[in-house]
């Protein structure tokens, strides 16, 4: 699995698979204030990270729906 990210924004990244050409958006919880971890609204995060969808799709990856996951 490979990772794509935007420079100076290491809270979010895209995990990509070159074999199936799919991607997942992830949030690095180590970069999030602990008091809000349980209050993360993943639908809002999906909108906030639309630029990651554009990057992944421009590189030929697809996604099957809302798939933001947490990394710890």
Short mmCIF file of N, CA, C and O in Angstrom, two decimals:
data_model
loop_
_atom_site.label_atom_id
_atom_site.label_comp_id
_atom_site.label_asym_id
_atom_site.label_seq_id
_atom_site.Cartn_x
_atom_site.Cartn_y
_atom_site.Cartn_z
N UNK A 1 0.84 -1.16 0.00
CA UNK A 1 0.00 0.00 0.00
C UNK A 1 0.90 1.24 0.00
O UNK A 1 1.86 1.32 0.74
N UNK A 2 0.56 2.18 -0.83
CA UNK A 2 1.29 3.43 -0.93
C UNK A 2 0.46 4.57 -0.33
O UNK A 2 -0.75 4.43 -0.18
N UNK A 3 1.11 5.68 -0.05
CA UNK A 3 0.42 6.82 0.53
C UNK A 3 0.65 8.06 -0.33
O UNK A 3 1.73 8.28 -0.85
N UNK A 4 -0.40 8.86 -0.45
CA UNK A 4 -0.30 10.18 -1.06
C UNK A 4 -0.76 11.19 -0.02
O UNK A 4 -1.65 10.90 0.77
N UNK A 5 -0.14 12.35 0.00
CA UNK A 5 -0.56 13.38 0.93
C UNK A 5 -0.24 14.74 0.36
O UNK A 5 0.54 14.87 -0.58
N UNK A 6 -0.85 15.75 0.94
CA UNK A 6 -0.61 17.12 0.53
C UNK A 6 0.46 17.70 1.45
O UNK A 6 0.39 17.55 2.67
N UNK A 7 1.45 18.34 0.85
CA UNK A 7 2.51 18.95 1.64
C UNK A 7 1.93 19.92 2.66
O UNK A 7 0.99 20.65 2.37
N UNK A 8 2.47 19.92 3.86
CA UNK A 8 2.05 20.79 4.97
C UNK A 8 0.66 20.45 5.51
O UNK A 8 0.04 21.25 6.18
N UNK A 9 0.13 19.27 5.17
CA UNK A 9 -1.16 18.82 5.71
C UNK A 9 -1.07 17.33 5.96
O UNK A 9 -1.63 16.52 5.24
N UNK A 10 -0.33 16.96 7.01
CA UNK A 10 -0.11 15.55 7.27
C UNK A 10 -1.21 14.91 8.12
O UNK A 10 -1.12 13.75 8.48
N UNK A 11 -2.26 15.65 8.43
CA UNK A 11 -3.40 15.08 9.16
C UNK A 11 -4.18 14.12 8.27
O UNK A 11 -4.69 13.11 8.74
N UNK A 12 -4.26 14.44 6.99
CA UNK A 12 -5.00 13.62 6.03
C UNK A 12 -4.05 12.98 5.04
O UNK A 12 -3.05 13.59 4.67
N UNK A 13 -4.38 11.79 4.60
CA UNK A 13 -3.61 11.17 3.52
C UNK A 13 -4.51 10.21 2.75
O UNK A 13 -5.62 9.88 3.19
N UNK A 14 -4.00 9.77 1.63
CA UNK A 14 -4.72 8.82 0.79
C UNK A 14 -3.88 7.55 0.75
O UNK A 14 -2.69 7.60 0.44
N UNK A 15 -4.49 6.43 1.10
CA UNK A 15 -3.82 5.14 0.95
C UNK A 15 -4.29 4.57 -0.38
O UNK A 15 -5.49 4.48 -0.64
N UNK A 16 -3.34 4.22 -1.24
CA UNK A 16 -3.68 3.73 -2.58
C UNK A 16 -3.14 2.33 -2.79
O UNK A 16 -2.11 1.95 -2.23
N UNK A 17 -3.84 1.58 -3.62
CA UNK A 17 -3.42 0.23 -4.00
C UNK A 17 -3.21 0.21 -5.50
O UNK A 17 -4.16 0.41 -6.27
N UNK A 18 -1.96 -0.02 -5.91
CA UNK A 18 -1.67 -0.07 -7.34
C UNK A 18 -2.24 -1.31 -8.01
O UNK A 18 -2.46 -1.32 -9.22
N UNK A 19 -2.50 -2.35 -7.25
CA UNK A 19 -3.05 -3.58 -7.83
C UNK A 19 -4.51 -3.41 -8.24
O UNK A 19 -4.89 -3.73 -9.36
N UNK A 20 -5.33 -2.89 -7.35
CA UNK A 20 -6.77 -2.74 -7.65
C UNK A 20 -7.14 -1.32 -8.08
O UNK A 20 -8.28 -1.07 -8.45
N UNK A 21 -6.18 -0.38 -7.96
CA UNK A 21 -6.38 1.02 -8.35
C UNK A 21 -7.48 1.71 -7.52
O UNK A 21 -8.16 2.60 -7.98
N UNK A 22 -7.63 1.30 -6.27
CA UNK A 22 -8.59 1.91 -5.34
C UNK A 22 -7.83 2.75 -4.33
O UNK A 22 -6.63 2.58 -4.13
N UNK A 23 -8.57 3.64 -3.64
CA UNK A 23 -7.94 4.45 -2.59
C UNK A 23 -8.89 4.63 -1.41
O UNK A 23 -10.10 4.51 -1.54
N UNK A 24 -8.29 4.91 -0.27
CA UNK A 24 -9.00 5.24 0.97
C UNK A 24 -8.43 6.54 1.50
O UNK A 24 -7.21 6.73 1.51
N UNK A 25 -9.29 7.41 1.98
CA UNK A 25 -8.82 8.62 2.67
C UNK A 25 -8.72 8.28 4.15
O UNK A 25 -9.59 7.61 4.70
N UNK A 26 -7.65 8.73 4.78
CA UNK A 26 -7.46 8.44 6.20
C UNK A 26 -7.16 9.72 6.97
O UNK A 26 -6.67 10.70 6.42
N UNK A 27 -7.47 9.68 8.26
CA UNK A 27 -7.15 10.76 9.19
C UNK A 27 -6.16 10.20 10.19
O UNK A 27 -6.41 9.17 10.81
N UNK A 28 -5.04 10.90 10.35
CA UNK A 28 -4.04 10.49 11.33
C UNK A 28 -4.46 11.08 12.68
O UNK A 28 -4.31 12.28 12.92
N UNK A 29 -4.99 10.24 13.55
CA UNK A 29 -5.50 10.71 14.83
C UNK A 29 -4.41 11.24 15.75
O UNK A 29 -4.70 11.94 16.71
N UNK A 30 -3.18 10.94 15.44
CA UNK A 30 -2.08 11.51 16.23
C UNK A 30 -1.97 13.01 16.00
O UNK A 30 -1.37 13.73 16.78
N UNK A 31 -2.57 13.48 14.90
CA UNK A 31 -2.53 14.90 14.54
C UNK A 31 -3.79 15.65 14.95
O UNK A 31 -3.96 16.81 14.64
N UNK A 32 -4.71 14.97 15.65
CA UNK A 32 -5.99 15.55 16.06
C UNK A 32 -5.97 15.77 17.56
O UNK A 32 -5.46 14.93 18.31
N UNK A 33 -6.56 16.86 18.01
CA UNK A 33 -6.68 17.12 19.45
C UNK A 33 -7.49 16.00 20.09
O UNK A 33 -8.59 15.68 19.63
N UNK A 34 -6.98 15.40 21.12
CA UNK A 34 -7.62 14.24 21.74
C UNK A 34 -9.06 14.50 22.18
O UNK A 34 -9.89 13.61 22.11
N UNK A 35 -9.36 15.71 22.58
CA UNK A 35 -10.70 16.00 23.08
C UNK A 35 -11.77 15.94 21.98
O UNK A 35 -12.95 15.82 22.28
N UNK A 36 -11.36 16.01 20.71
CA UNK A 36 -12.37 15.98 19.64
C UNK A 36 -12.39 14.67 18.85
O UNK A 36 -13.19 14.51 17.95
N UNK A 37 -11.54 13.73 19.21
CA UNK A 37 -11.46 12.47 18.47
C UNK A 37 -12.82 11.79 18.39
O UNK A 37 -13.22 11.31 17.33
N UNK A 38 -13.55 11.75 19.48
CA UNK A 38 -14.85 11.08 19.48
C UNK A 38 -15.95 11.88 18.80
O UNK A 38 -17.04 11.36 18.54
N UNK A 39 -15.69 13.15 18.50
CA UNK A 39 -16.69 14.02 17.89
C UNK A 39 -16.45 14.26 16.40
O UNK A 39 -17.09 15.12 15.80
N UNK A 40 -15.56 13.50 15.79
CA UNK A 40 -15.27 13.69 14.37
C UNK A 40 -16.49 13.29 13.55
O UNK A 40 -17.04 12.21 13.71
N UNK A 41 -16.92 14.19 12.69
CA UNK A 41 -18.05 13.92 11.78
C UNK A 41 -17.45 13.52 10.44
O UNK A 41 -16.93 14.36 9.70
N UNK A 42 -17.53 12.24 10.11
CA UNK A 42 -16.86 11.73 8.93
C UNK A 42 -17.49 12.22 7.63
O UNK A 42 -16.81 12.30 6.61
N UNK A 43 -18.74 12.57 7.65
CA UNK A 43 -19.36 13.14 6.45
C UNK A 43 -18.77 14.53 6.17
O UNK A 43 -18.49 14.87 5.02
N UNK A 44 -18.57 15.32 7.22
CA UNK A 44 -17.94 16.64 7.07
C UNK A 44 -16.49 16.47 6.63
O UNK A 44 -16.00 17.17 5.75
N UNK A 45 -15.78 15.53 7.25
CA UNK A 45 -14.39 15.28 6.88
C UNK A 45 -14.30 14.87 5.40
O UNK A 45 -13.36 15.24 4.71
N UNK A 46 -15.27 14.13 4.92
CA UNK A 46 -15.28 13.73 3.52
C UNK A 46 -15.38 14.95 2.61
O UNK A 46 -14.71 15.02 1.57
N UNK A 47 -16.17 15.94 3.00
CA UNK A 47 -16.29 17.17 2.22
C UNK A 47 -15.01 18.00 2.32
O UNK A 47 -14.51 18.51 1.31
N UNK A 48 -14.47 18.11 3.53
CA UNK A 48 -13.24 18.88 3.75
C UNK A 48 -12.09 18.33 2.90
O UNK A 48 -11.21 19.09 2.47
N UNK A 49 -12.10 17.05 2.65
CA UNK A 49 -10.99 16.40 1.94
C UNK A 49 -11.29 16.09 0.47
O UNK A 49 -10.65 15.23 -0.13
N UNK A 50 -12.20 16.82 -0.12
CA UNK A 50 -12.51 16.60 -1.53
C UNK A 50 -11.28 16.77 -2.42
O UNK A 50 -11.15 16.10 -3.45
N UNK A 51 -10.37 17.65 -2.02
CA UNK A 51 -9.15 17.83 -2.80
C UNK A 51 -8.34 16.53 -2.89
O UNK A 51 -7.67 16.28 -3.89
N UNK A 52 -8.44 15.66 -1.87
CA UNK A 52 -7.74 14.37 -1.92
C UNK A 52 -8.37 13.45 -2.96
O UNK A 52 -7.66 12.70 -3.63
N UNK A 53 -9.70 13.52 -3.08
CA UNK A 53 -10.37 12.73 -4.13
C UNK A 53 -9.87 13.16 -5.50
O UNK A 53 -9.61 12.31 -6.37
N UNK A 54 -9.75 14.45 -5.70
CA UNK A 54 -9.29 14.97 -6.99
C UNK A 54 -7.87 14.49 -7.29
O UNK A 54 -7.57 14.04 -8.40
N UNK A 55 -7.00 14.55 -6.29
CA UNK A 55 -5.62 14.10 -6.47
C UNK A 55 -5.59 12.62 -6.84
O UNK A 55 -4.91 12.22 -7.79
N UNK A 56 -6.32 11.81 -6.09
CA UNK A 56 -6.31 10.36 -6.34
C UNK A 56 -6.89 10.04 -7.72
O UNK A 56 -6.33 9.23 -8.46
N UNK A 57 -7.98 10.67 -8.07
CA UNK A 57 -8.60 10.40 -9.38
C UNK A 57 -7.72 10.88 -10.52
O UNK A 57 -7.66 10.23 -11.57
N UNK A 58 -7.03 12.00 -10.33
CA UNK A 58 -6.10 12.48 -11.35
C UNK A 58 -4.96 11.49 -11.58
O UNK A 58 -4.38 11.44 -12.65
N UNK A 59 -4.65 10.70 -10.56
CA UNK A 59 -3.58 9.70 -10.68
C UNK A 59 -4.12 8.33 -11.09
O UNK A 59 -3.39 7.34 -11.10
N UNK A 60 -5.43 8.27 -11.41
CA UNK A 60 -6.00 7.03 -11.94
C UNK A 60 -6.59 6.08 -10.92
O UNK A 60 -6.89 4.93 -11.24
N UNK A 61 -6.78 6.53 -9.69
CA UNK A 61 -7.37 5.69 -8.65
C UNK A 61 -8.86 5.97 -8.54
O UNK A 61 -9.33 7.05 -8.87
N UNK A 62 -9.62 4.97 -8.07
CA UNK A 62 -11.06 5.12 -7.89
C UNK A 62 -11.40 4.81 -6.44
O UNK A 62 -10.62 4.24 -5.70
N UNK A 63 -12.60 5.21 -6.06
CA UNK A 63 -13.07 4.96 -4.69
C UNK A 63 -14.53 4.56 -4.79
O UNK A 63 -15.25 4.99 -5.66
N UNK A 64 -14.95 3.67 -3.90
CA UNK A 64 -16.29 3.12 -3.99
C UNK A 64 -17.30 3.78 -3.06
O UNK A 64 -18.40 3.30 -2.91
N UNK A 65 -16.93 4.88 -2.43
CA UNK A 65 -17.85 5.57 -1.53
C UNK A 65 -17.11 6.23 -0.40
O UNK A 65 -15.90 6.37 -0.41
N UNK A 66 -17.85 6.67 0.62
CA UNK A 66 -17.25 7.32 1.79
C UNK A 66 -16.46 6.27 2.55
O UNK A 66 -17.02 5.29 3.04
N UNK A 67 -15.14 6.48 2.63
CA UNK A 67 -14.28 5.47 3.25
C UNK A 67 -13.20 6.11 4.10
O UNK A 67 -12.10 5.61 4.16
N UNK A 68 -13.50 7.22 4.73
CA UNK A 68 -12.49 7.82 5.61
C UNK A 68 -12.29 6.89 6.79
O UNK A 68 -13.23 6.45 7.42
N UNK A 69 -11.04 6.56 7.09
CA UNK A 69 -10.72 5.70 8.20
C UNK A 69 -9.74 6.43 9.12
O UNK A 69 -9.18 7.45 8.75
N UNK A 70 -9.56 5.89 10.30
CA UNK A 70 -8.67 6.50 11.29
C UNK A 70 -7.36 5.73 11.32
O UNK A 70 -7.37 4.51 11.23
N UNK A 71 -6.26 6.43 11.48
CA UNK A 71 -4.98 5.78 11.75
C UNK A 71 -4.51 6.27 13.10
O UNK A 71 -4.63 7.43 13.45
N UNK A 72 -3.99 5.37 13.89
CA UNK A 72 -3.53 5.71 15.24
C UNK A 72 -2.07 5.38 15.35
O UNK A 72 -1.57 4.46 14.81
#
